[in-house]
PDB file of C-alpha atoms in Angstrom:
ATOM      1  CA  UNK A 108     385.154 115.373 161.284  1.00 49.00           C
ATOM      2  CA  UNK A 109     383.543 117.522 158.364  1.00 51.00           C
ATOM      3  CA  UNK A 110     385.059 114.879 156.150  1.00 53.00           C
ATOM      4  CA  UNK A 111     383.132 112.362 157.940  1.00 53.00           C
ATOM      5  CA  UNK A 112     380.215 113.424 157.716  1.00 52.00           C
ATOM      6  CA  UNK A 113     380.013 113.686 154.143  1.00 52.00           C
ATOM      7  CA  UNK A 114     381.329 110.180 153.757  1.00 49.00           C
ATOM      8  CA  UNK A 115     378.091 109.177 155.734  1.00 48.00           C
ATOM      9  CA  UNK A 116     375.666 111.534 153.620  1.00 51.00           C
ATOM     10  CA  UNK A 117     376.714 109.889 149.842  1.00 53.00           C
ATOM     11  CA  UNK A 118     376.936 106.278 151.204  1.00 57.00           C
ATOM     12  CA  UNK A 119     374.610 104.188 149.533  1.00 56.00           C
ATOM     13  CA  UNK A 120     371.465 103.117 151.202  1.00 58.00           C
ATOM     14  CA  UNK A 121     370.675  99.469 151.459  1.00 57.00           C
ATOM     15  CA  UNK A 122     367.508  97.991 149.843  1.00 50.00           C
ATOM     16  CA  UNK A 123     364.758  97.615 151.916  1.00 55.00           C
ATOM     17  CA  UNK A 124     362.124  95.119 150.168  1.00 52.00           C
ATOM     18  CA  UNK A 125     358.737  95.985 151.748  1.00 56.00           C
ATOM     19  CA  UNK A 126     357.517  93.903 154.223  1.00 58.00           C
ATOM     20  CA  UNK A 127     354.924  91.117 152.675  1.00 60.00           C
ATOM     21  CA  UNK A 128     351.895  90.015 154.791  1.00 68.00           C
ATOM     22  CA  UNK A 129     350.594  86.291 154.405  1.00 67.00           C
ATOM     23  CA  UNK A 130     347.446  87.692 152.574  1.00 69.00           C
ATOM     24  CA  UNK A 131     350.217  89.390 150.318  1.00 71.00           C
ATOM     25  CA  UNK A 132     351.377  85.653 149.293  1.00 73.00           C
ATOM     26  CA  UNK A 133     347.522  84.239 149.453  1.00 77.00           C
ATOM     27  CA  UNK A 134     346.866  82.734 145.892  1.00 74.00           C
ATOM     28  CA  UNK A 135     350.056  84.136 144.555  1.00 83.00           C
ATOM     29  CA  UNK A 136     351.911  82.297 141.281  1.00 88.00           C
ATOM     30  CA  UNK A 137     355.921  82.108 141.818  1.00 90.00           C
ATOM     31  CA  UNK A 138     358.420  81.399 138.825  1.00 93.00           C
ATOM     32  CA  UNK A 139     361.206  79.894 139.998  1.00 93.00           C
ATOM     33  CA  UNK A 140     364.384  79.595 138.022  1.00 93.00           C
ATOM     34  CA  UNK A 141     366.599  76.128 138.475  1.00 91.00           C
ATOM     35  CA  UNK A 142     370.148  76.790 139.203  1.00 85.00           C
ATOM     36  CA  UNK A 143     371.940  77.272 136.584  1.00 79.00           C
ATOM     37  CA  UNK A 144     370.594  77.299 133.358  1.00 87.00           C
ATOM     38  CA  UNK A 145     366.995  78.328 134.693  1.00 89.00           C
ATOM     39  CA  UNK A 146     368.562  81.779 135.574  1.00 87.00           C
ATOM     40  CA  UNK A 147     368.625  82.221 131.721  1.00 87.00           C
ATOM     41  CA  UNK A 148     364.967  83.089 131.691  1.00 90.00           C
ATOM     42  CA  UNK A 149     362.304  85.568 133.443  1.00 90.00           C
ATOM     43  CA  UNK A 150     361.677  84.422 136.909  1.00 90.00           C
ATOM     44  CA  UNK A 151     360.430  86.067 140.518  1.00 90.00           C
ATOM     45  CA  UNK A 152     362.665  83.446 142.466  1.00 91.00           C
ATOM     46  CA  UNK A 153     365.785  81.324 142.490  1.00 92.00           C
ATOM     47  CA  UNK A 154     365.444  77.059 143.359  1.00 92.00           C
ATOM     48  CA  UNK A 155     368.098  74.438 143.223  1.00 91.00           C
ATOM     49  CA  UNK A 156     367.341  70.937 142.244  1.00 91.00           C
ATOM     50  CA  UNK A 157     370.590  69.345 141.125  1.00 86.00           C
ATOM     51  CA  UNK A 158     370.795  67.008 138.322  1.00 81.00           C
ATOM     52  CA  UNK A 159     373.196  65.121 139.434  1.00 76.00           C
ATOM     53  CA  UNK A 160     370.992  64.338 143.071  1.00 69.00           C
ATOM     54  CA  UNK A 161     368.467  63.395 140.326  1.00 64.00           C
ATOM     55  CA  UNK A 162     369.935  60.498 139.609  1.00 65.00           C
ATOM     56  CA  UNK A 163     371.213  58.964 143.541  1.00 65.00           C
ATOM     57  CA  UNK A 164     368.181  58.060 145.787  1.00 72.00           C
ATOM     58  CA  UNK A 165     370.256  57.383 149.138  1.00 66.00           C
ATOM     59  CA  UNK A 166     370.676  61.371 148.738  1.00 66.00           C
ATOM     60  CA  UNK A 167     366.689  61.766 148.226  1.00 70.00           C
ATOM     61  CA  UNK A 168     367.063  62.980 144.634  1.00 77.00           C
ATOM     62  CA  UNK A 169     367.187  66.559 145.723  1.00 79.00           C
ATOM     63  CA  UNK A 170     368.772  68.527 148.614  1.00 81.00           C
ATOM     64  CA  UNK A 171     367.247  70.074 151.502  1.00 79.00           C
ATOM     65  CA  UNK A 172     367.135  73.893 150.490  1.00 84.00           C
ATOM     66  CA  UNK A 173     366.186  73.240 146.716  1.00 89.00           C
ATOM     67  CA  UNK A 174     362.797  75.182 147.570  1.00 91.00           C
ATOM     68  CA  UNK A 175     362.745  78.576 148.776  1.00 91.00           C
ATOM     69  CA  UNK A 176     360.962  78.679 151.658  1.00 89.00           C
ATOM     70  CA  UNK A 177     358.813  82.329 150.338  1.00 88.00           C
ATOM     71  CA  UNK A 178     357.952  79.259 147.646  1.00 91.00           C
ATOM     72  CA  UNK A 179     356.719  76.655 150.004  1.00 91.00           C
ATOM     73  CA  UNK A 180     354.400  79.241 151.892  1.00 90.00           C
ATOM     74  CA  UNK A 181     352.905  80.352 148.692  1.00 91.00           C
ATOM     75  CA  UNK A 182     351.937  76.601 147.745  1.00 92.00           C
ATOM     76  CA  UNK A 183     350.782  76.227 151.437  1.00 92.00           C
ATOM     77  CA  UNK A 184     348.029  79.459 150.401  1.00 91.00           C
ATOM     78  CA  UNK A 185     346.853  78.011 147.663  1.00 91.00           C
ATOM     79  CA  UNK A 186     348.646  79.338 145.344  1.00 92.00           C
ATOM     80  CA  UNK A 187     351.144  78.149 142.139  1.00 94.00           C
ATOM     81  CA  UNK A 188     354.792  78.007 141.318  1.00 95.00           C
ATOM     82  CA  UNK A 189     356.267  77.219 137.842  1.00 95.00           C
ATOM     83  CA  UNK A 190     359.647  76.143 138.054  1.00 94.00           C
ATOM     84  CA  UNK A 191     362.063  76.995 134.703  1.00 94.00           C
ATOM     85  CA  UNK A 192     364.808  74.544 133.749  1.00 93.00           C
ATOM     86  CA  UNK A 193     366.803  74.165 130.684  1.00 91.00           C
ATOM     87  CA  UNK A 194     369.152  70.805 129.511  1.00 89.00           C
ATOM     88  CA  UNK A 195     371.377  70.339 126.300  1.00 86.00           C
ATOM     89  CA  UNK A 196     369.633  67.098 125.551  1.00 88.00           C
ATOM     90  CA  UNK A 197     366.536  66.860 123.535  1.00 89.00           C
ATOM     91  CA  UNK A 198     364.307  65.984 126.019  1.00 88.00           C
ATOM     92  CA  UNK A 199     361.419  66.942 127.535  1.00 89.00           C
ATOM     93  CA  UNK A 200     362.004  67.358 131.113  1.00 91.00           C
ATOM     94  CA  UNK A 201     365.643  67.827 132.887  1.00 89.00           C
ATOM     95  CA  UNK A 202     366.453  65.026 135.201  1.00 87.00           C
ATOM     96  CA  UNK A 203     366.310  67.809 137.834  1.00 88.00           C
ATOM     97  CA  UNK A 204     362.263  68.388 137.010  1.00 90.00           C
ATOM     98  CA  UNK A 205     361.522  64.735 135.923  1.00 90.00           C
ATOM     99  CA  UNK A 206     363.011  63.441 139.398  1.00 88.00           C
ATOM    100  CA  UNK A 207     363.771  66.291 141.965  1.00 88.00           C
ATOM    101  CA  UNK A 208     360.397  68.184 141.645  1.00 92.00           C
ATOM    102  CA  UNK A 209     357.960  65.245 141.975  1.00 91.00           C
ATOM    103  CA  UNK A 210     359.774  64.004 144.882  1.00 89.00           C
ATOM    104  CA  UNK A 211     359.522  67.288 146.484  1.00 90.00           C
ATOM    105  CA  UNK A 212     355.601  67.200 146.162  1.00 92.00           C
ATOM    106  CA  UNK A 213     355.669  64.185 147.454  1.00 90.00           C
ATOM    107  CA  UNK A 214     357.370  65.427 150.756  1.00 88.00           C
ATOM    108  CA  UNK A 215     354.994  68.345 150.520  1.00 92.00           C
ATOM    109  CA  UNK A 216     352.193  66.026 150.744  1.00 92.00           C
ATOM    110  CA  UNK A 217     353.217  64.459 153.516  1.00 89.00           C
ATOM    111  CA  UNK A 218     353.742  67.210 155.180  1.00 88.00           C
ATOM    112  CA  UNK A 219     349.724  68.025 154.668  1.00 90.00           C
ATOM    113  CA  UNK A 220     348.835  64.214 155.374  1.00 89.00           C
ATOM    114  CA  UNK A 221     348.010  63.738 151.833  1.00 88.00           C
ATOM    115  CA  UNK A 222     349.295  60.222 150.984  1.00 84.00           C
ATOM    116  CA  UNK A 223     348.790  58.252 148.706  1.00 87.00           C
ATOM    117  CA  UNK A 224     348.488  60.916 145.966  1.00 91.00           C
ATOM    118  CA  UNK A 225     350.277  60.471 142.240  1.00 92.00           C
ATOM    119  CA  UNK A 226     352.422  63.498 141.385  1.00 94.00           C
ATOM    120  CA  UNK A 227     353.201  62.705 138.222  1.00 93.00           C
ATOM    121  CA  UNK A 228     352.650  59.953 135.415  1.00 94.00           C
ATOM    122  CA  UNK A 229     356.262  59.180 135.866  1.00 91.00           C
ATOM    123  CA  UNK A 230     356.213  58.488 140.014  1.00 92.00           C
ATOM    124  CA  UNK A 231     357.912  55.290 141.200  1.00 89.00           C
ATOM    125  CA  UNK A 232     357.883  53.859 144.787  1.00 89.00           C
ATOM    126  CA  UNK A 233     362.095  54.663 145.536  1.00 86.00           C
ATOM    127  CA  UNK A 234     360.589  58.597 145.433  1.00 86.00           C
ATOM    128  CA  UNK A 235     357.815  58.159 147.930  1.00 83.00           C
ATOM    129  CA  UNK A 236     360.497  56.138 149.890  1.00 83.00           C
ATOM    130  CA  UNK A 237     362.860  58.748 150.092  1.00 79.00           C
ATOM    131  CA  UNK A 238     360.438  61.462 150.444  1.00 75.00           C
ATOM    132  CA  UNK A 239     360.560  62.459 154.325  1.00 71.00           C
ATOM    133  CA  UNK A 240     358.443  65.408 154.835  1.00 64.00           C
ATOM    134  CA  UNK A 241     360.207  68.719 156.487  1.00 69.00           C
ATOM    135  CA  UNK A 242     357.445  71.318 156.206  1.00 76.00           C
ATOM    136  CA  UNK A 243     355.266  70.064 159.231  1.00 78.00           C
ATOM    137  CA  UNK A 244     356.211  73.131 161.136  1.00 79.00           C
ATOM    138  CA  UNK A 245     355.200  75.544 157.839  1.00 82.00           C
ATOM    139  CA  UNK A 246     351.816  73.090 157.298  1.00 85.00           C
ATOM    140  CA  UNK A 247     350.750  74.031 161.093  1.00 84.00           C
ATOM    141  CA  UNK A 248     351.469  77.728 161.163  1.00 80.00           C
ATOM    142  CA  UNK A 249     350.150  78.773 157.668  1.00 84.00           C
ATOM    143  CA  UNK A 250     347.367  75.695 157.091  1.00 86.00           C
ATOM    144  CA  UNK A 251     346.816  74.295 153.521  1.00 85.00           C
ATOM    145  CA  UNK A 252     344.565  74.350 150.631  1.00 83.00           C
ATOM    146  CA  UNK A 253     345.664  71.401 148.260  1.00 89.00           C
ATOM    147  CA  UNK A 254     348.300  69.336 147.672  1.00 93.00           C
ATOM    148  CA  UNK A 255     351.279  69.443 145.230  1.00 93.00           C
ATOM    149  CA  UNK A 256     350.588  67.797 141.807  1.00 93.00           C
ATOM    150  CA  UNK A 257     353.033  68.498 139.068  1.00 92.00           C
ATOM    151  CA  UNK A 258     350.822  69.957 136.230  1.00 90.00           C
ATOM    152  CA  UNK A 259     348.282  71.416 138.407  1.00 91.00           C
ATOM    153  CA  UNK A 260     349.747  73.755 140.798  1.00 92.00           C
ATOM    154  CA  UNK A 261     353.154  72.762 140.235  1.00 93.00           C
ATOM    155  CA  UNK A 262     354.345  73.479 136.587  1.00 93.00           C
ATOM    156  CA  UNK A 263     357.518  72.623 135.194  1.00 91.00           C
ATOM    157  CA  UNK A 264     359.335  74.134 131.705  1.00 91.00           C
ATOM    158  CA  UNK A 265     362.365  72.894 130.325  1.00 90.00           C
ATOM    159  CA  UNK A 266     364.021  74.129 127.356  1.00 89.00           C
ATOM    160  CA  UNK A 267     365.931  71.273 125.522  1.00 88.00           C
ATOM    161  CA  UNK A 268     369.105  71.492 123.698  1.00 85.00           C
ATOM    162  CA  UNK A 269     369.836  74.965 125.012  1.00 85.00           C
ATOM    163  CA  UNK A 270     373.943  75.817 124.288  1.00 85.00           C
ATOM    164  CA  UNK A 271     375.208  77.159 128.149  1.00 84.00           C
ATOM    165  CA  UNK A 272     375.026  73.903 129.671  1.00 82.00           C
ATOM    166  CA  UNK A 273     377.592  73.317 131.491  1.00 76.00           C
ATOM    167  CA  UNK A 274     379.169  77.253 130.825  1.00 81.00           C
ATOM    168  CA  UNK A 275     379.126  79.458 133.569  1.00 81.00           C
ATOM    169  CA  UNK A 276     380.646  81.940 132.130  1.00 84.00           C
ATOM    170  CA  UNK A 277     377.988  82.445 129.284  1.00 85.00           C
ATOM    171  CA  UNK A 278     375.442  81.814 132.215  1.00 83.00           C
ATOM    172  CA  UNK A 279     377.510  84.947 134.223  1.00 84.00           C
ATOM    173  CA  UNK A 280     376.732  87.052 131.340  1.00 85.00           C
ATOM    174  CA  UNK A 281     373.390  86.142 130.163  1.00 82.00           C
ATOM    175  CA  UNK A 282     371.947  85.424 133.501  1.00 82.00           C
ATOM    176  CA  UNK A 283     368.665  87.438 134.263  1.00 81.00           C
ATOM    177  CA  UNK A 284     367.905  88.733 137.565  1.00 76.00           C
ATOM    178  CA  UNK A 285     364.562  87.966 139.250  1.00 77.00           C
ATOM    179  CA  UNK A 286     361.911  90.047 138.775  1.00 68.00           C
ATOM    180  CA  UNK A 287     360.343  92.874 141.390  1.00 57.00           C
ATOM    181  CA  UNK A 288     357.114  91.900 140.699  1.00 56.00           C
ATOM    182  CA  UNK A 289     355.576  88.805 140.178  1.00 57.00           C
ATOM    183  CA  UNK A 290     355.321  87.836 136.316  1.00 57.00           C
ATOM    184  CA  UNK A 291     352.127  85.790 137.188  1.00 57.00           C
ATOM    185  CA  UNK A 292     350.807  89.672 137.845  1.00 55.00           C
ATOM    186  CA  UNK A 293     352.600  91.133 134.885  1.00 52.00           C
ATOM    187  CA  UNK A 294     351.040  88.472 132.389  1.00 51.00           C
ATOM    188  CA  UNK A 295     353.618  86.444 131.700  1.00 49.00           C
ATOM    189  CA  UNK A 296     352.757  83.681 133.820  1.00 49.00           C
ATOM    190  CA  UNK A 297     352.321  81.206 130.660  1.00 43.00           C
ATOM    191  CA  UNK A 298     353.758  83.466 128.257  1.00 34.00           C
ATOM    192  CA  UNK A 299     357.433  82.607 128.086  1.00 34.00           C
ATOM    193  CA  UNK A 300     358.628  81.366 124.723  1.00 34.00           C
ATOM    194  CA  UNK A 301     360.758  78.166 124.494  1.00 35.00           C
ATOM    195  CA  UNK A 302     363.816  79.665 122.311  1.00 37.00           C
ATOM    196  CA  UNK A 303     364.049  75.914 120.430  1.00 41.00           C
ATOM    197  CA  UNK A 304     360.474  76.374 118.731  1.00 37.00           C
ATOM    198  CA  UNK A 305     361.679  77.554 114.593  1.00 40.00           C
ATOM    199  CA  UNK A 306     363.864  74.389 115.667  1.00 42.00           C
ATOM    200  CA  UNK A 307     360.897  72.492 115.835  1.00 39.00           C
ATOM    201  CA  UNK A 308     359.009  74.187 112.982  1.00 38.00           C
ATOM    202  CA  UNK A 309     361.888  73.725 110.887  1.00 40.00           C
ATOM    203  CA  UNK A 310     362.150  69.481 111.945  1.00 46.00           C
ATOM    204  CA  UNK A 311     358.440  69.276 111.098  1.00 42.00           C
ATOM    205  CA  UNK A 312     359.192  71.676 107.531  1.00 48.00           C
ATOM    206  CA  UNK A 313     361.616  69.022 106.873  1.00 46.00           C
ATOM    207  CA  UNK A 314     359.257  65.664 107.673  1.00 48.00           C
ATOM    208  CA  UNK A 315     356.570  67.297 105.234  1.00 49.00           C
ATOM    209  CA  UNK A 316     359.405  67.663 102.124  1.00 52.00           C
ATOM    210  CA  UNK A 317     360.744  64.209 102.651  1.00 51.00           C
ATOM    211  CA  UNK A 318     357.284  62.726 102.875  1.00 51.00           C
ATOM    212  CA  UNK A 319     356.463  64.649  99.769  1.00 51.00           C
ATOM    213  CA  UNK A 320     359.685  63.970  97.823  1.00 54.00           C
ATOM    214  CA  UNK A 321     358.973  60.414  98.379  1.00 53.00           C
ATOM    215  CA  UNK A 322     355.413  60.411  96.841  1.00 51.00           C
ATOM    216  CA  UNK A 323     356.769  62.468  94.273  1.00 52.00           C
ATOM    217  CA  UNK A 324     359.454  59.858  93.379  1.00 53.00           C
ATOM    218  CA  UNK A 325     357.036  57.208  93.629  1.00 56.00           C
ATOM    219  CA  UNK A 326     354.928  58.896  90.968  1.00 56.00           C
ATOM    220  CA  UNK A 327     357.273  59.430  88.667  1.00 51.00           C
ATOM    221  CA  UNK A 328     358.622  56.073  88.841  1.00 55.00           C
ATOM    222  CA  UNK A 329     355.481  54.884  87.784  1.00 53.00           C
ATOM    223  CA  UNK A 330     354.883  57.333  85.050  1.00 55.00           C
ATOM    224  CA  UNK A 331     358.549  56.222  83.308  1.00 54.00           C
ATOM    225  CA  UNK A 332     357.800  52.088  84.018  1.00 55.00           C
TER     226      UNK A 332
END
């Protein structure tokens, strides 16, 4: 029985996260990392819009849990949520962000009765088709301020030609886990660094020397005539 109770007295106590009021999540800023490659990088929260739903309307371009629903509330208060993605094409947006997101705020907006609204530069008329709205419920119980417009309260960041595409393993081992406290609070909120950038400084190094090699070669071709 001794033996018991010291079994009972070195277990391991669970986590308890403390309990979060709605004023807690009133004007809050979310990062949300896509699964997988979003996990990469900092975030406060975990979403999942699939590439591959991307790219089929009849299955709405993104599945019914992508957004957490912690995510959707905070929207609902007024608040923002950045959502981190990453693709091994050089590209600006995923096919995850460029066609799972906007559709989302789409469906968000209906849920508010804002129709009619342009998410994105990039909206076509199969995403407002397919967007049925599913937060009515959440819009009633928790009200709302504004609705979802990628670029102004919802942002996205995708990091092109990143190398784990596609590699779970590498993901399993660099994966980060999401953060206790909000980054937005911790100043970070537009302060994560796209790990392709002395890429691009080095593609624009190389413009400038071929543009001035060629003026050079033109000169001197002159000069010998």
């Amino acid at each position: 029985m001794e033996q018991d109770g010291d079994e009972e007295e070195h277990q391991t106590p669970c986590f308890q996260p403390p309990a979060l009021r709605v004023e807690d999540l009133r004007g809050r800023r979310l990062v949300l990392a896509n699964l997988s490659n979003g996990i990469m990088y900092p975030h406060d929260d975990v979403c999942y819009f699939a590439s591959q739903m991307a790219h089929h309307k009849p299955q709405g371009y993104f599945n019914a849990f992508a957004m957490p629903i912690r995510a959707v509330i905070v929207l609902l208060l007024g608040g923002e949520l950045k959502i981190v993605d990453a693709t091994r094409h050089d590209k600006p947006l995923s096919d995850a962000l460029k066609k799972g997101v906007p559709t989302w705020c789409l469906l968000f907006n209906r849920a508010i009765k804002a129709r009619g609204i342009q998410v994105c530069p990039w909206q076509t008329d199969d995403m407002a088709e397919v967007a049925n709205s599913r937060y009515r419920k959440l819009a009633e119980y928790y009200g709302h301020t504004q609705p979802a417009v990628c670029g102004t309260n919802v942002h996205l960041e995708c990091h092109a030609q990143c190398t784990f595409d596609d590699k779970p393993e590498e993901i399993a081992i660099g994966k980060q886990l999401p953060s206790r406290t909000s980054l937005a609070d911790s100043g970070e909120w537009h302060s994560v660094q796209t790990p392709n950038e002395p890429r691009l400084l080095w593609r624009v190094a190389v413009c400038i020397g071929s543009t001035l090699a060629i003026v050079w070669l033109s000169r001197w071709g002159k000069t010998t005539r």
